[in-house]
Short mmCIF file of C-alpha atoms in Angstrom, two decimals:
data_model
loop_
_atom_site.label_atom_id
_atom_site.label_comp_id
_atom_site.label_asym_id
_atom_site.label_seq_id
_atom_site.Cartn_x
_atom_site.Cartn_y
_atom_site.Cartn_z
CA UNK A 1 131.70 100.26 89.79
CA UNK A 2 130.57 103.88 89.86
CA UNK A 3 128.57 104.70 92.96
CA UNK A 4 125.28 106.48 92.32
CA UNK A 5 125.03 110.19 93.06
CA UNK A 6 121.95 112.38 93.11
CA UNK A 7 118.40 111.24 92.56
CA UNK A 8 116.98 108.45 90.48
CA UNK A 9 113.24 108.22 89.90
CA UNK A 10 111.24 105.44 88.33
CA UNK A 11 107.59 106.00 87.57
CA UNK A 12 105.49 102.91 87.04
CA UNK A 13 101.89 102.00 86.34
CA UNK A 14 100.08 101.19 89.57
CA UNK A 15 99.76 97.55 88.58
CA UNK A 16 100.98 94.27 90.08
CA UNK A 17 103.62 93.79 87.39
CA UNK A 18 105.35 96.98 88.51
CA UNK A 19 106.41 95.53 91.84
CA UNK A 20 109.19 93.47 90.29
CA UNK A 21 110.40 96.44 88.25
CA UNK A 22 110.64 98.51 91.41
CA UNK A 23 112.75 95.77 93.00
CA UNK A 24 115.06 95.62 90.00
CA UNK A 25 115.49 99.40 90.02
CA UNK A 26 116.38 99.57 93.70
CA UNK A 27 118.56 96.46 93.61
CA UNK A 28 120.64 97.92 90.80
CA UNK A 29 121.29 101.15 92.67
CA UNK A 30 122.02 99.41 95.96
CA UNK A 31 124.48 97.09 94.24
CA UNK A 32 126.26 100.12 92.83
CA UNK A 33 126.63 101.44 96.38
CA UNK A 34 127.51 98.30 98.26
CA UNK A 35 129.01 94.93 97.59
CA UNK A 36 126.74 93.28 100.11
CA UNK A 37 124.10 91.01 98.58
CA UNK A 38 122.30 90.72 101.90
CA UNK A 39 121.56 94.44 101.87
CA UNK A 40 120.42 94.17 98.26
CA UNK A 41 118.02 91.38 99.22
CA UNK A 42 116.71 93.39 102.17
CA UNK A 43 116.21 96.48 100.01
CA UNK A 44 114.33 94.43 97.42
CA UNK A 45 111.99 93.08 100.07
CA UNK A 46 111.42 96.46 101.69
CA UNK A 47 110.65 98.25 98.43
CA UNK A 48 108.43 95.36 97.36
CA UNK A 49 106.38 95.83 100.50
CA UNK A 50 106.11 99.59 100.12
CA UNK A 51 105.29 99.62 96.41
CA UNK A 52 102.67 96.93 97.01
CA UNK A 53 101.18 99.10 99.71
CA UNK A 54 101.07 102.05 97.31
CA UNK A 55 99.44 100.03 94.54
CA UNK A 56 96.86 98.33 96.75
CA UNK A 57 96.16 101.53 98.67
CA UNK A 58 94.57 103.24 95.72
CA UNK A 59 97.51 105.25 94.45
CA UNK A 60 95.79 106.06 91.20
CA UNK A 61 97.27 105.24 87.84
CA UNK A 62 100.94 105.68 88.71
CA UNK A 63 103.37 104.99 91.51
CA UNK A 64 107.00 106.00 91.74
CA UNK A 65 110.22 104.99 93.43
CA UNK A 66 112.72 107.71 94.22
CA UNK A 67 116.25 106.80 95.26
CA UNK A 68 118.41 109.57 96.62
CA UNK A 69 122.12 108.99 97.04
CA UNK A 70 123.47 111.22 99.77
CA UNK A 71 127.07 110.29 100.40
CA UNK A 72 127.20 106.72 101.62
CA UNK A 73 123.47 106.64 102.38
CA UNK A 74 120.69 105.77 100.00
CA UNK A 75 117.16 106.91 100.74
CA UNK A 76 114.40 104.96 99.03
CA UNK A 77 111.03 106.66 98.85
CA UNK A 78 107.79 105.24 97.43
CA UNK A 79 104.55 106.99 96.69
CA UNK A 80 101.87 107.89 96.63
CA UNK A 81 100.76 106.10 99.75
CA UNK A 82 97.16 107.20 99.99
CA UNK A 83 95.89 104.98 102.76
CA UNK A 84 97.81 102.42 104.76
CA UNK A 85 95.93 99.27 103.82
CA UNK A 86 98.18 96.78 105.49
CA UNK A 87 100.49 97.91 108.27
CA UNK A 88 102.12 94.47 108.24
CA UNK A 89 103.82 95.38 104.99
CA UNK A 90 105.27 98.44 106.65
CA UNK A 91 106.28 96.29 109.62
CA UNK A 92 108.30 94.01 107.34
CA UNK A 93 110.07 97.00 105.80
CA UNK A 94 110.69 98.46 109.25
CA UNK A 95 112.11 95.18 110.53
CA UNK A 96 114.67 95.34 107.74
CA UNK A 97 115.27 99.10 107.89
CA UNK A 98 114.27 100.72 111.18
CA UNK A 99 114.25 104.12 109.48
CA UNK A 100 111.10 103.13 107.56
CA UNK A 101 108.47 105.80 108.00
CA UNK A 102 105.30 107.02 106.35
CA UNK A 103 104.95 110.70 105.63
CA UNK A 104 101.19 110.98 105.47
CA UNK A 105 101.27 114.60 104.50
CA UNK A 106 103.58 113.90 101.60
CA UNK A 107 101.89 110.57 100.90
CA UNK A 108 105.16 108.70 100.78
CA UNK A 109 106.92 105.92 102.62
CA UNK A 110 110.69 105.82 102.84
CA UNK A 111 113.64 104.03 104.35
CA UNK A 112 117.36 104.66 104.42
CA UNK A 113 120.08 102.21 103.55
CA UNK A 114 123.54 102.47 104.98
CA UNK A 115 125.45 100.14 102.72
CA UNK A 116 128.18 98.08 104.24
CA UNK A 117 131.65 98.86 102.99
CA UNK A 118 132.92 96.59 100.21
CA UNK B 1 107.95 91.28 85.30
CA UNK B 2 108.73 89.06 88.30
CA UNK B 3 110.77 86.03 87.34
CA UNK B 4 108.15 83.76 85.84
CA UNK B 5 106.61 81.70 88.58
CA UNK B 6 106.86 78.05 87.68
CA UNK B 7 104.62 75.69 89.57
CA UNK B 8 104.71 71.94 89.16
CA UNK B 9 102.23 69.78 90.98
CA UNK B 10 102.67 66.08 91.50
CA UNK B 11 100.39 63.62 93.23
CA UNK B 12 101.42 60.75 95.40
CA UNK B 13 99.27 58.22 97.15
CA UNK B 14 98.99 60.18 100.34
CA UNK B 15 99.84 63.71 99.37
CA UNK B 16 100.38 66.28 96.67
CA UNK B 17 103.59 68.22 96.21
CA UNK B 18 103.58 71.70 94.71
CA UNK B 19 107.08 72.71 93.64
CA UNK B 20 107.42 76.47 93.26
CA UNK B 21 110.22 78.32 91.49
CA UNK B 22 110.64 82.04 90.88
CA UNK B 23 109.33 85.16 92.57
CA UNK B 24 106.13 85.38 94.60
CA UNK B 25 104.70 88.89 94.85
CA UNK B 26 101.55 90.85 94.06
CA UNK B 27 101.72 89.79 90.41
CA UNK B 28 102.37 86.11 90.86
CA UNK B 29 100.81 85.26 94.24
CA UNK B 30 97.38 84.64 92.65
CA UNK B 31 98.95 81.94 90.50
CA UNK B 32 100.31 80.18 93.59
CA UNK B 33 97.00 80.56 95.37
CA UNK B 34 95.17 79.04 92.43
CA UNK B 35 97.60 76.14 92.22
CA UNK B 36 97.13 75.32 95.90
CA UNK B 37 93.34 75.61 95.64
CA UNK B 38 93.30 73.31 92.64
CA UNK B 39 94.87 70.44 94.55
CA UNK B 40 92.42 68.05 96.10
CA UNK B 41 94.48 66.25 98.69
CA UNK B 42 94.41 65.94 102.42
CA UNK B 43 98.12 66.64 102.65
CA UNK B 44 99.64 69.32 100.47
CA UNK B 45 103.35 70.02 100.55
CA UNK B 46 104.65 73.26 99.07
CA UNK B 47 108.29 72.91 98.09
CA UNK B 48 109.55 76.48 98.14
CA UNK B 49 113.26 75.76 97.80
CA UNK B 50 113.14 77.18 94.29
CA UNK B 51 111.61 80.49 95.36
CA UNK B 52 114.03 83.33 94.66
CA UNK B 53 111.91 86.08 96.20
CA UNK B 54 108.80 86.32 98.34
CA UNK B 55 107.12 89.20 100.11
CA UNK B 56 104.14 89.45 102.43
CA UNK B 57 101.68 89.04 99.57
CA UNK B 58 103.09 85.58 98.99
CA UNK B 59 103.19 84.93 102.70
CA UNK B 60 99.46 85.62 102.86
CA UNK B 61 98.88 82.83 100.37
CA UNK B 62 100.83 80.39 102.51
CA UNK B 63 99.03 81.42 105.68
CA UNK B 64 95.69 81.11 103.93
CA UNK B 65 96.55 77.63 102.72
CA UNK B 66 97.65 76.62 106.21
CA UNK B 67 94.42 77.88 107.74
CA UNK B 68 92.25 76.26 105.07
CA UNK B 69 93.95 72.92 105.62
CA UNK B 70 93.58 73.24 109.36
CA UNK B 71 89.89 74.07 109.04
CA UNK B 72 89.21 71.01 106.90
CA UNK B 73 91.31 68.58 108.88
CA UNK B 74 94.04 68.49 106.29
CA UNK B 75 97.66 69.51 106.38
CA UNK B 76 99.68 72.11 104.52
CA UNK B 77 103.41 71.62 104.89
CA UNK B 78 106.17 73.85 103.55
CA UNK B 79 109.70 72.91 102.55
CA UNK B 80 112.28 75.68 102.63
CA UNK B 81 116.01 76.14 102.46
CA UNK B 82 118.15 78.88 103.94
CA UNK B 83 116.87 81.48 101.48
CA UNK B 84 114.37 84.28 101.08
CA UNK B 85 111.39 82.30 102.35
CA UNK B 86 113.15 81.47 105.60
CA UNK B 87 114.21 85.09 105.93
CA UNK B 88 110.63 86.32 105.62
CA UNK B 89 109.41 83.67 108.03
CA UNK B 90 112.04 84.84 110.49
CA UNK B 91 111.11 88.51 110.15
CA UNK B 92 107.40 87.86 110.63
CA UNK B 93 107.61 84.98 113.09
CA UNK B 94 105.16 82.85 111.12
CA UNK B 95 107.72 80.08 110.82
CA UNK B 96 106.99 79.32 114.46
CA UNK B 97 103.48 78.10 113.72
CA UNK B 98 103.48 77.09 110.07
CA UNK B 99 104.35 73.47 109.27
CA UNK B 100 107.88 74.10 107.98
CA UNK B 101 110.54 71.53 107.10
CA UNK B 102 113.98 71.57 105.58
CA UNK B 103 113.40 68.66 103.23
CA UNK B 104 110.65 66.98 101.29
CA UNK B 105 111.38 63.77 103.14
CA UNK B 106 110.86 65.46 106.47
CA UNK B 107 107.67 67.14 105.28
CA UNK B 108 106.14 63.87 104.16
CA UNK B 109 107.55 61.70 106.92
CA UNK B 110 104.32 61.45 108.84
CA UNK B 111 102.06 60.76 105.84
#
């Protein structure tokens, strides 16, 4: 399977139905980078939490997921995060990926995935 | 676009069982919440072994059901397997105080 390179961006309506699409998008790219289904599951949960936070935090009409492949590392970024409505969602993402952080200035939340070798 | 959430409710003499299959997230959690609220039984068992994904939005529904049952003298039990629900319970620690079982038989044993 060809590993992803560069950036991949998915823009979605800020609506509940978009959460599953965000998961599918991230899961596909993580699978291309790693053969580890546990990491895929963790990434799905983390992005689900962050995109839900964006949608419920008054993002406006659109939210987006940006996945950047930098060598063996994938960075997943979600925005806009206007206001942190529920820090517990961020806590779940951070429990899975300790790199989870909110950039309030940039209005985005992100985490990095270091896929396990196949 | 989450996997369609399929909810099947069955009534026994002493309890009601809500079998849930699919993904529980911001889009589908209201459906689960409504299904739980619609059951009029002192003991409600949520069989989540068919859940393929759940995030904290779904977890909130389960916690709310647990608290509502507690407040009315009822019981809300949850059946899980070694899957995504257990993983989320482990991450958040809520499995320590929710009424969680690994089989329907165990969940209804005290009814």
